Amino acid sequence: MQHMRVLVTAGPTYEPLDPVRFIGNHSTGKMGYALAETFAAAGADVTLVSGPTSLPNPGHPRIHTQRVQTADEMYAAAAAVAGTADVWVFAAAVADYKPAHVAPEKIKKAGDTLTLELVKNVDIAATLGKTKRPEQFSVGFALETTNEEAHALDKLQRKNFDLVVLNSLRDAGAGFRHDTNKVTLLEAGGQMTTFELKPKADVARDIVQTIFARLSRHA
Ligand code: CTP
Ligand code: CA
């Protein structure tokens, strides 16, 4: 995998509401960081675009970590390298909406209710997906609670993914806030593979191995 370039988005995005508050998702960033480490260990050059996490920047010399806060910043950082990357992995839990207005000063407590106006964020994976060349490979994540496979397949098509990693929330110990994960890989070619519950580092290896197998078939 030497000379292969990989873009990984990871972690949440924080969308500011005022100088001290934000809207964001739960996400430790562990899955994206584990994927970056696995790609780098296999010889790839990785750009890791990370939202706010408590994880240290990966120490591997072939991982270039760029820290961002918002979806707009994550999009700009990802777009800057997407054209030259062979593989895109969208592991970030991007906030779907952001406050329509960011208050310049802290919002003071006033009435009994507070209504916020939110506007849709850029869809990083879908927007870049429109620019994907045939030799590039795009991987997305889906975390669903209902009609899991149908929703994941819909995302595969809508965002021009070659592979979607469907996270199971049904099994205890899987998904966000855990160090283990149980995933099903759904591919554009129609293949579907379900793996056992295992540590996120091992899940990353399964995902990276599948990507490498598909890429070598491409070549
Ligand atoms: N994604 C992205 N930019 C966004 C939202 C999502 O790049 N603004 C990526 C995620 O990183 C993930 C995939 O798209 O790889 C699916 O994310 P998900 O939140 O499941 O999809 P949504 O299209 O936001 O749909 P939902 O209504 O289920 O949240
Ligand atoms: Ca979403």
PDB file of C-alpha atoms and ligand atoms in Angstrom:
ATOM      1  CA  MET A   1       0.000   0.000   0.000  1.00  0.00           C
ATOM      2  CA  GLN A   2       3.001   2.269  -0.375  1.00  0.00           C
ATOM      3  CA  HIS A   3       2.205   5.583  -2.086  1.00  0.00           C
ATOM      4  CA  MET A   4      -1.501   5.067  -1.546  1.00  0.00           C
ATOM      5  CA  ARG A   5      -3.142   8.233  -0.236  1.00  0.00           C
ATOM      6  CA  VAL A   6      -6.039   8.038   2.155  1.00  0.00           C
ATOM      7  CA  LEU A   7      -8.362  10.711   3.503  1.00  0.00           C
ATOM      8  CA  VAL A   8     -10.096   9.920   6.795  1.00  0.00           C
ATOM      9  CA  THR A   9     -12.658  12.137   8.540  1.00  0.00           C
ATOM     10  CA  ALA A  10     -13.178  11.358  12.219  1.00  0.00           C
ATOM     11  CA  GLY A  11     -14.825  12.521  15.408  1.00  0.00           C
ATOM     12  CA  PRO A  12     -17.763  14.875  15.851  1.00  0.00           C
ATOM     13  CA  THR A  13     -18.206  18.411  14.613  1.00  0.00           C
ATOM     14  CA  TYR A  14     -19.075  21.218  17.012  1.00  0.00           C
ATOM     15  CA  GLU A  15     -21.384  23.890  15.652  1.00  0.00           C
ATOM     16  CA  PRO A  16     -21.159  27.036  17.768  1.00  0.00           C
ATOM     17  CA  LEU A  17     -24.262  28.679  19.175  1.00  0.00           C
ATOM     18  CA  ASP A  18     -22.444  31.380  21.112  1.00  0.00           C
ATOM     19  CA  PRO A  19     -18.890  31.714  22.464  1.00  0.00           C
ATOM     20  CA  VAL A  20     -19.437  29.000  25.115  1.00  0.00           C
ATOM     21  CA  ARG A  21     -21.977  26.575  23.583  1.00  0.00           C
ATOM     22  CA  PHE A  22     -22.259  24.276  20.624  1.00  0.00           C
ATOM     23  CA  ILE A  23     -24.436  21.607  18.996  1.00  0.00           C
ATOM     24  CA  GLY A  24     -22.721  18.318  18.290  1.00  0.00           C
ATOM     25  CA  ASN A  25     -22.894  14.537  18.192  1.00  0.00           C
ATOM     26  CA  HIS A  26     -21.511  11.905  20.532  1.00  0.00           C
ATOM     27  CA  SER A  27     -18.372  10.558  18.925  1.00  0.00           C
ATOM     28  CA  THR A  28     -15.057   9.547  20.432  1.00  0.00           C
ATOM     29  CA  GLY A  29     -13.280   9.440  17.074  1.00  0.00           C
ATOM     30  CA  LYS A  30     -11.823   6.024  17.967  1.00  0.00           C
ATOM     31  CA  MET A  31     -13.023   4.236  14.838  1.00  0.00           C
ATOM     32  CA  GLY A  32     -11.616   6.871  12.472  1.00  0.00           C
ATOM     33  CA  TYR A  33      -8.307   7.061  14.340  1.00  0.00           C
ATOM     34  CA  ALA A  34      -8.022   3.259  14.316  1.00  0.00           C
ATOM     35  CA  LEU A  35      -8.605   3.277  10.550  1.00  0.00           C
ATOM     36  CA  ALA A  36      -5.952   5.976  10.048  1.00  0.00           C
ATOM     37  CA  GLU A  37      -3.455   3.905  12.089  1.00  0.00           C
ATOM     38  CA  THR A  38      -4.260   0.730  10.173  1.00  0.00           C
ATOM     39  CA  PHE A  39      -3.823   2.387   6.774  1.00  0.00           C
ATOM     40  CA  ALA A  40      -0.553   4.021   7.850  1.00  0.00           C
ATOM     41  CA  ALA A  41       0.786   0.748   9.273  1.00  0.00           C
ATOM     42  CA  ALA A  42       0.102  -0.829   5.865  1.00  0.00           C
ATOM     43  CA  GLY A  43       2.217   1.849   4.180  1.00  0.00           C
ATOM     44  CA  ALA A  44      -0.363   4.416   3.099  1.00  0.00           C
ATOM     45  CA  ASP A  45      -0.069   8.189   3.552  1.00  0.00           C
ATOM     46  CA  VAL A  46      -3.030   9.379   5.571  1.00  0.00           C
ATOM     47  CA  THR A  47      -4.646  12.769   6.073  1.00  0.00           C
ATOM     48  CA  LEU A  48      -6.798  12.549   9.188  1.00  0.00           C
ATOM     49  CA  VAL A  49      -9.287  15.404   9.386  1.00  0.00           C
ATOM     50  CA  SER A  50     -10.519  15.280  12.942  1.00  0.00           C
ATOM     51  CA  GLY A  51     -13.223  17.099  14.818  1.00  0.00           C
ATOM     52  CA  PRO A  52     -12.790  17.751  18.559  1.00  0.00           C
ATOM     53  CA  THR A  53     -11.821  14.538  20.376  1.00  0.00           C
ATOM     54  CA  SER A  54      -9.935  13.741  23.560  1.00  0.00           C
ATOM     55  CA  LEU A  55      -7.564  11.472  21.605  1.00  0.00           C
ATOM     56  CA  PRO A  56      -3.972  12.559  20.985  1.00  0.00           C
ATOM     57  CA  ASN A  57      -2.880  13.004  17.384  1.00  0.00           C
ATOM     58  CA  PRO A  58      -1.701   9.616  16.074  1.00  0.00           C
ATOM     59  CA  GLY A  59       2.056   9.417  16.354  1.00  0.00           C
ATOM     60  CA  HIS A  60       2.625   7.577  13.084  1.00  0.00           C
ATOM     61  CA  PRO A  61       4.847   9.653  10.765  1.00  0.00           C
ATOM     62  CA  ARG A  62       2.649   8.877   7.744  1.00  0.00           C
ATOM     63  CA  ILE A  63      -0.468  10.297   9.436  1.00  0.00           C
ATOM     64  CA  HIS A  64      -0.975  14.025   8.964  1.00  0.00           C
ATOM     65  CA  THR A  65      -3.648  15.182  11.415  1.00  0.00           C
ATOM     66  CA  GLN A  66      -5.673  18.302  10.808  1.00  0.00           C
ATOM     67  CA  ARG A  67      -7.907  19.512  13.616  1.00  0.00           C
ATOM     68  CA  VAL A  68     -11.193  21.225  12.823  1.00  0.00           C
ATOM     69  CA  GLN A  69     -14.293  22.249  14.773  1.00  0.00           C
ATOM     70  CA  THR A  70     -17.238  22.700  12.425  1.00  0.00           C
ATOM     71  CA  ALA A  71     -18.657  20.805   9.446  1.00  0.00           C
ATOM     72  CA  ASP A  72     -17.715  23.701   7.178  1.00  0.00           C
ATOM     73  CA  GLU A  73     -14.103  23.491   8.374  1.00  0.00           C
ATOM     74  CA  MET A  74     -14.099  19.704   8.005  1.00  0.00           C
ATOM     75  CA  TYR A  75     -15.437  20.018   4.472  1.00  0.00           C
ATOM     76  CA  ALA A  76     -12.774  22.593   3.508  1.00  0.00           C
ATOM     77  CA  ALA A  77      -9.950  20.440   4.902  1.00  0.00           C
ATOM     78  CA  ALA A  78     -11.281  17.259   3.256  1.00  0.00           C
ATOM     79  CA  ALA A  79     -11.952  18.944  -0.087  1.00  0.00           C
ATOM     80  CA  ALA A  80      -8.380  20.245  -0.176  1.00  0.00           C
ATOM     81  CA  VAL A  81      -6.953  16.701  -0.310  1.00  0.00           C
ATOM     82  CA  ALA A  82      -9.817  14.632  -1.797  1.00  0.00           C
ATOM     83  CA  GLY A  83      -8.696  15.142  -5.386  1.00  0.00           C
ATOM     84  CA  THR A  84      -5.295  13.582  -4.728  1.00  0.00           C
ATOM     85  CA  ALA A  85      -6.506  10.789  -2.399  1.00  0.00           C
ATOM     86  CA  ASP A  86      -7.070   7.236  -3.645  1.00  0.00           C
ATOM     87  CA  VAL A  87      -9.375   6.282  -0.789  1.00  0.00           C
ATOM     88  CA  TRP A  88     -11.864   8.381   1.183  1.00  0.00           C
ATOM     89  CA  VAL A  89     -13.145   7.184   4.534  1.00  0.00           C
ATOM     90  CA  PHE A  90     -15.908   9.250   6.090  1.00  0.00           C
ATOM     91  CA  ALA A  91     -15.927   8.118   9.712  1.00  0.00           C
ATOM     92  CA  ALA A  92     -16.897  11.490  11.199  1.00  0.00           C
ATOM     93  CA  ALA A  93     -20.193  12.037  13.007  1.00  0.00           C
ATOM     94  CA  VAL A  94     -20.961  15.335  11.303  1.00  0.00           C
ATOM     95  CA  ALA A  95     -23.683  17.506  12.846  1.00  0.00           C
ATOM     96  CA  ASP A  96     -26.547  17.526  10.349  1.00  0.00           C
ATOM     97  CA  TYR A  97     -27.576  21.071  11.262  1.00  0.00           C
ATOM     98  CA  LYS A  98     -25.901  24.184  12.614  1.00  0.00           C
ATOM     99  CA  PRO A  99     -27.366  27.257  14.315  1.00  0.00           C
ATOM    100  CA  ALA A 100     -28.594  29.754  11.716  1.00  0.00           C
ATOM    101  CA  HIS A 101     -27.031  32.551  13.766  1.00  0.00           C
ATOM    102  CA  VAL A 102     -24.036  32.463  16.071  1.00  0.00           C
ATOM    103  CA  ALA A 103     -24.524  34.895  18.933  1.00  0.00           C
ATOM    104  CA  PRO A 104     -21.455  37.089  19.432  1.00  0.00           C
ATOM    105  CA  GLU A 105     -21.972  37.098  23.212  1.00  0.00           C
ATOM    106  CA  LYS A 106     -23.114  34.382  25.595  1.00  0.00           C
ATOM    107  CA  ILE A 107     -26.888  33.878  25.312  1.00  0.00           C
ATOM    108  CA  LYS A 108     -28.404  34.826  28.669  1.00  0.00           C
ATOM    109  CA  LYS A 109     -31.079  32.709  30.303  1.00  0.00           C
ATOM    110  CA  ALA A 110     -34.456  34.410  29.820  1.00  0.00           C
ATOM    111  CA  GLY A 111     -37.897  32.864  29.103  1.00  0.00           C
ATOM    112  CA  ASP A 112     -39.086  29.329  29.984  1.00  0.00           C
ATOM    113  CA  THR A 113     -38.532  28.091  26.445  1.00  0.00           C
ATOM    114  CA  LEU A 114     -35.886  28.807  23.865  1.00  0.00           C
ATOM    115  CA  THR A 115     -36.318  28.121  20.173  1.00  0.00           C
ATOM    116  CA  LEU A 116     -33.246  27.738  18.000  1.00  0.00           C
ATOM    117  CA  GLU A 117     -33.218  28.053  14.257  1.00  0.00           C
ATOM    118  CA  LEU A 118     -30.955  25.534  12.589  1.00  0.00           C
ATOM    119  CA  VAL A 119     -29.818  25.248   8.985  1.00  0.00           C
ATOM    120  CA  LYS A 120     -28.555  22.163   7.202  1.00  0.00           C
ATOM    121  CA  ASN A 121     -24.818  21.564   7.127  1.00  0.00           C
ATOM    122  CA  VAL A 122     -22.878  20.644   4.015  1.00  0.00           C
ATOM    123  CA  ASP A 123     -22.922  16.876   3.400  1.00  0.00           C
ATOM    124  CA  ILE A 124     -19.184  16.269   3.093  1.00  0.00           C
ATOM    125  CA  ALA A 125     -19.387  12.717   1.743  1.00  0.00           C
ATOM    126  CA  ALA A 126     -22.196  13.446  -0.732  1.00  0.00           C
ATOM    127  CA  THR A 127     -20.625  16.654  -2.031  1.00  0.00           C
ATOM    128  CA  LEU A 128     -17.219  15.057  -2.579  1.00  0.00           C
ATOM    129  CA  GLY A 129     -18.972  11.953  -3.940  1.00  0.00           C
ATOM    130  CA  LYS A 130     -20.101  14.003  -6.934  1.00  0.00           C
ATOM    131  CA  THR A 131     -16.434  14.604  -7.829  1.00  0.00           C
ATOM    132  CA  LYS A 132     -15.285  10.980  -7.397  1.00  0.00           C
ATOM    133  CA  ARG A 133     -13.294   9.495 -10.280  1.00  0.00           C
ATOM    134  CA  PRO A 134     -13.679   5.815 -11.268  1.00  0.00           C
ATOM    135  CA  GLU A 135     -10.329   4.834  -9.718  1.00  0.00           C
ATOM    136  CA  GLN A 136     -11.155   6.457  -6.383  1.00  0.00           C
ATOM    137  CA  PHE A 137     -12.810   4.475  -3.585  1.00  0.00           C
ATOM    138  CA  SER A 138     -15.217   6.020  -1.088  1.00  0.00           C
ATOM    139  CA  VAL A 139     -16.256   4.512   2.238  1.00  0.00           C
ATOM    140  CA  GLY A 140     -19.076   5.735   4.448  1.00  0.00           C
ATOM    141  CA  PHE A 141     -20.486   4.824   7.819  1.00  0.00           C
ATOM    142  CA  ALA A 142     -24.100   4.362   8.790  1.00  0.00           C
ATOM    143  CA  LEU A 143     -25.482   4.046  12.270  1.00  0.00           C
ATOM    144  CA  GLU A 144     -29.138   3.136  12.046  1.00  0.00           C
ATOM    145  CA  THR A 145     -31.802   2.056  14.493  1.00  0.00           C
ATOM    146  CA  THR A 146     -34.578   1.099  12.049  1.00  0.00           C
ATOM    147  CA  ASN A 147     -34.545  -0.567   8.595  1.00  0.00           C
ATOM    148  CA  GLU A 148     -30.789  -0.671   8.994  1.00  0.00           C
ATOM    149  CA  GLU A 149     -29.825  -2.289   5.700  1.00  0.00           C
ATOM    150  CA  ALA A 150     -32.281  -0.303   3.578  1.00  0.00           C
ATOM    151  CA  HIS A 151     -31.046   2.996   5.042  1.00  0.00           C
ATOM    152  CA  ALA A 152     -27.416   1.964   4.595  1.00  0.00           C
ATOM    153  CA  LEU A 153     -28.001   1.005   0.955  1.00  0.00           C
ATOM    154  CA  ASP A 154     -29.788   4.288   0.360  1.00  0.00           C
ATOM    155  CA  LYS A 155     -26.712   6.144   1.693  1.00  0.00           C
ATOM    156  CA  LEU A 156     -24.430   4.003  -0.474  1.00  0.00           C
ATOM    157  CA  GLN A 157     -26.261   5.237  -3.563  1.00  0.00           C
ATOM    158  CA  ARG A 158     -26.987   8.792  -2.478  1.00  0.00           C
ATOM    159  CA  LYS A 159     -23.380   9.523  -1.477  1.00  0.00           C
ATOM    160  CA  ASN A 160     -21.706   7.506  -4.259  1.00  0.00           C
ATOM    161  CA  PHE A 161     -19.968   5.192  -1.749  1.00  0.00           C
ATOM    162  CA  ASP A 162     -18.278   1.982  -2.847  1.00  0.00           C
ATOM    163  CA  LEU A 163     -18.680   0.539   0.619  1.00  0.00           C
ATOM    164  CA  VAL A 164     -20.798   1.359   3.666  1.00  0.00           C
ATOM    165  CA  VAL A 165     -19.923   0.236   7.174  1.00  0.00           C
ATOM    166  CA  LEU A 166     -23.194  -0.385   8.987  1.00  0.00           C
ATOM    167  CA  ASN A 167     -22.809  -0.122  12.752  1.00  0.00           C
ATOM    168  CA  SER A 168     -25.077  -2.306  14.776  1.00  0.00           C
ATOM    169  CA  LEU A 169     -26.586  -0.722  17.863  1.00  0.00           C
ATOM    170  CA  ARG A 170     -28.606  -3.826  18.676  1.00  0.00           C
ATOM    171  CA  ASP A 171     -25.706  -5.613  20.277  1.00  0.00           C
ATOM    172  CA  ALA A 172     -24.499  -4.533  23.682  1.00  0.00           C
ATOM    173  CA  GLY A 173     -20.957  -3.247  23.399  1.00  0.00           C
ATOM    174  CA  ALA A 174     -21.302  -1.947  19.860  1.00  0.00           C
ATOM    175  CA  GLY A 175     -21.363   1.569  18.483  1.00  0.00           C
ATOM    176  CA  PHE A 176     -20.385   4.892  19.957  1.00  0.00           C
ATOM    177  CA  ARG A 177     -19.014   5.106  23.504  1.00  0.00           C
ATOM    178  CA  HIS A 178     -17.640   1.571  23.280  1.00  0.00           C
ATOM    179  CA  ASP A 179     -14.255   0.145  22.446  1.00  0.00           C
ATOM    180  CA  THR A 180     -15.836  -2.700  20.517  1.00  0.00           C
ATOM    181  CA  ASN A 181     -17.958  -2.677  17.406  1.00  0.00           C
ATOM    182  CA  LYS A 182     -20.046  -5.060  15.323  1.00  0.00           C
ATOM    183  CA  VAL A 183     -20.295  -4.103  11.697  1.00  0.00           C
ATOM    184  CA  THR A 184     -21.802  -5.225   8.423  1.00  0.00           C
ATOM    185  CA  LEU A 185     -20.078  -4.170   5.214  1.00  0.00           C
ATOM    186  CA  LEU A 186     -22.422  -3.377   2.316  1.00  0.00           C
ATOM    187  CA  GLU A 187     -20.834  -2.881  -1.069  1.00  0.00           C
ATOM    188  CA  ALA A 188     -21.834  -1.226  -4.315  1.00  0.00           C
ATOM    189  CA  GLY A 189     -21.465  -4.636  -6.008  1.00  0.00           C
ATOM    190  CA  GLY A 190     -24.148  -6.069  -3.729  1.00  0.00           C
ATOM    191  CA  GLN A 191     -21.893  -8.058  -1.363  1.00  0.00           C
ATOM    192  CA  MET A 192     -22.810  -8.051   2.312  1.00  0.00           C
ATOM    193  CA  THR A 193     -20.477  -9.278   5.066  1.00  0.00           C
ATOM    194  CA  THR A 194     -21.257  -9.310   8.789  1.00  0.00           C
ATOM    195  CA  PHE A 195     -18.400  -9.517  11.280  1.00  0.00           C
ATOM    196  CA  GLU A 196     -18.391 -10.529  14.945  1.00  0.00           C
ATOM    197  CA  LEU A 197     -18.310  -8.075  17.838  1.00  0.00           C
ATOM    198  CA  LYS A 198     -14.644  -7.159  18.264  1.00  0.00           C
ATOM    199  CA  PRO A 199     -12.283  -4.375  19.367  1.00  0.00           C
ATOM    200  CA  LYS A 200     -12.368  -1.292  17.117  1.00  0.00           C
ATOM    201  CA  ALA A 201      -8.737  -1.868  16.084  1.00  0.00           C
ATOM    202  CA  ASP A 202      -9.721  -5.303  14.739  1.00  0.00           C
ATOM    203  CA  VAL A 203     -12.798  -3.878  13.031  1.00  0.00           C
ATOM    204  CA  ALA A 204     -10.505  -1.321  11.367  1.00  0.00           C
ATOM    205  CA  ARG A 205      -8.331  -4.173  10.083  1.00  0.00           C
ATOM    206  CA  ASP A 206     -11.355  -5.979   8.612  1.00  0.00           C
ATOM    207  CA  ILE A 207     -12.477  -2.789   6.867  1.00  0.00           C
ATOM    208  CA  VAL A 208      -9.012  -1.940   5.519  1.00  0.00           C
ATOM    209  CA  GLN A 209      -8.472  -5.508   4.285  1.00  0.00           C
ATOM    210  CA  THR A 210     -11.770  -5.384   2.406  1.00  0.00           C
ATOM    211  CA  ILE A 211     -10.857  -2.039   0.828  1.00  0.00           C
ATOM    212  CA  PHE A 212      -7.423  -3.344  -0.245  1.00  0.00           C
ATOM    213  CA  ALA A 213      -8.995  -6.457  -1.762  1.00  0.00           C
ATOM    214  CA  ARG A 214     -11.444  -4.350  -3.787  1.00  0.00           C
ATOM    215  CA  LEU A 215      -8.738  -1.912  -4.901  1.00  0.00           C
ATOM    216  CA  SER A 216      -6.419  -4.642  -6.109  1.00  0.00           C
ATOM    217  CA  ARG A 217      -9.309  -6.062  -8.092  1.00  0.00           C
ATOM    218  CA  HIS A 218      -9.808  -2.572  -9.600  1.00  0.00           C
ATOM    219  CA  ALA A 219      -6.145  -2.358 -10.632  1.00  0.00           C
TER     220      ALA A 219
HETATM  221  N1  CTP B   1     -21.631  12.543   6.405  1.00  0.00           N
HETATM  222  C1  CTP B   1     -20.882  13.606   5.929  1.00  0.00           C
HETATM  223  N2  CTP B   1     -21.359  14.888   6.063  1.00  0.00           N
HETATM  224  C2  CTP B   1     -22.540  15.125   6.654  1.00  0.00           C
HETATM  225  C3  CTP B   1     -23.302  14.046   7.160  1.00  0.00           C
HETATM  226  C4  CTP B   1     -22.815  12.765   7.011  1.00  0.00           C
HETATM  227  O1  CTP B   1     -19.788  13.387   5.382  1.00  0.00           O
HETATM  228  N3  CTP B   1     -22.975  16.376   6.772  1.00  0.00           N
HETATM  229  C5  CTP B   1     -21.127  11.162   6.218  1.00  0.00           C
HETATM  230  C6  CTP B   1     -20.782  10.464   7.524  1.00  0.00           C
HETATM  231  O2  CTP B   1     -19.429  10.683   7.871  1.00  0.00           O
HETATM  232  C7  CTP B   1     -21.061   9.006   7.180  1.00  0.00           C
HETATM  233  C8  CTP B   1     -22.202   9.083   6.170  1.00  0.00           C
HETATM  234  O3  CTP B   1     -22.153  10.401   5.630  1.00  0.00           O
HETATM  235  O4  CTP B   1     -19.989   8.379   6.536  1.00  0.00           O
HETATM  236  C9  CTP B   1     -23.545   8.790   6.721  1.00  0.00           C
HETATM  237  O5  CTP B   1     -23.794   9.649   7.810  1.00  0.00           O
HETATM  238  P1  CTP B   1     -25.254   9.665   8.448  1.00  0.00           P
HETATM  239  O6  CTP B   1     -25.315  10.676   9.534  1.00  0.00           O
HETATM  240  O7  CTP B   1     -25.630   8.258   8.775  1.00  0.00           O
HETATM  241  O8  CTP B   1     -26.101  10.123   7.169  1.00  0.00           O
HETATM  242  P2  CTP B   1     -27.093  11.307   6.929  1.00  0.00           P
HETATM  243  O9  CTP B   1     -27.102  11.509   5.447  1.00  0.00           O
HETATM  244  O10 CTP B   1     -26.743  12.501   7.750  1.00  0.00           O
HETATM  245  O11 CTP B   1     -28.492  10.726   7.324  1.00  0.00           O
HETATM  246  P3  CTP B   1     -29.273  10.654   8.762  1.00  0.00           P
HETATM  247  O12 CTP B   1     -30.526  11.393   8.546  1.00  0.00           O
HETATM  248  O13 CTP B   1     -29.494   9.167   8.977  1.00  0.00           O
HETATM  249  O14 CTP B   1     -28.384  11.264   9.826  1.00  0.00           O
HETATM  250 CA    CA B   2     -26.499  12.503  10.006  1.00  0.00          CA
END
